[in-house]
């Protein structure tokens, strides 16, 4: 995928002020796509769209490459209007704005220099990795400096609103799990694993890959650690398949050093969630999965829409009854499963088109690795219908104008292609 620009456009958009605005827009997308509820969604969404327009010189996302994407969004709108049941104007406007923000972001990066998205992500995500590790160190070294802050029903501990964590089970003990700017470590790991992917396969910088790995491990997320292992395994396989014998031997030694703590953390987390103090987490995931399947089975073709109230109304009839959770935990509980959310919102036919986009996106070179990262992450976090992740999925529906470049990603495969 390659979008031609006028000769002046790349130079104009490579100027420092435009790079800063572009990265600010990307950071705004982070805050909407899984950020703490402390951050007001509507103003940030409008700011994100305004920044995208400013960076593109007020050019609207009406490019010829986008016609399949716009057709897909039109189908989403049509199904939303035709499905049985009440319409929630507030939910409809909110979701439409998220879709619009994703399209404006995609338009911004289509008009940016080659490699701009990779450079922007690496620049921002490196600081998030540092933030994760610094939160753990500071919380244990100077924990008295952290103050409580209540966001909804959740109480967080924060230092200057930069270093944040929360404890769900007071007696759990051990190392704290950093939240970053996100509502839980399970979302934070999604971004940290994306950084790991970029460090391993795009920038190819071992130091940054180590930083990303340690940051992922600090979240103590079972899903995050599994994704981390998959990415590291993919990088090892790549190194063993090519390169000098010395580099292959070094890759094996590094794998031998990293594997034991990864295996230990994975086994420990899985056993703790199955039979330990955090087993309620696995019960909740099980409840969300089977309850969601029941909703999909009742509304397989058009879904029930994006309104949480409508979902709660349906689950009142078809909730999973064999759960070990008490009624207080299941009452008024939205789903945490992003894939289930996809199919019960849009129905199976449209849901499959979005699921196809998980593995056919055109922003990253290694589609299957990114597909695994995306699928596993969405299985535990319902953040698919937010700007950053929608942008990735919707990139699958861009027309490739030049056959010779049909498989060329917007992200280069190695560091020399990165552009500010």
Coordinates of C-alpha atoms in Angstrom, one line a residue, residues 285-299 311 314-315 318-320 335 337 339-341 343-345:
X285 CA -13.4 -14.1 31.5
X286 CA -15.4 -17.4 31.3
X287 CA -18.6 -15.6 32.2
X288 CA -18.0 -12.9 29.6
X289 CA -17.2 -15.5 26.9
X290 CA -20.2 -17.8 27.4
X291 CA -22.6 -15.0 28.1
X292 CA -21.4 -13.3 24.9
X293 CA -21.9 -16.5 22.9
X294 CA -25.5 -16.7 24.1
X295 CA -26.1 -13.2 23.0
X296 CA -24.6 -13.9 19.6
X297 CA -26.7 -17.0 19.2
X298 CA -29.8 -15.0 19.9
X299 CA -28.9 -12.3 17.4
X311 CA -26.3 -5.7 26.0
X314 CA -30.3 -9.2 26.7
X315 CA -27.8 -10.7 29.2
X318 CA -29.3 -15.3 28.5
X319 CA -26.5 -14.9 31.0
X320 CA -24.2 -17.9 31.6
X335 CA -18.1 -7.7 28.5
X337 CA -14.0 -9.8 25.6
X339 CA -14.0 -10.4 20.0
X340 CA -17.3 -11.3 21.6
X341 CA -18.1 -7.6 21.6
X343 CA -19.7 -10.2 17.0
X344 CA -22.6 -9.4 19.3
X345 CA -22.5 -5.7 18.2

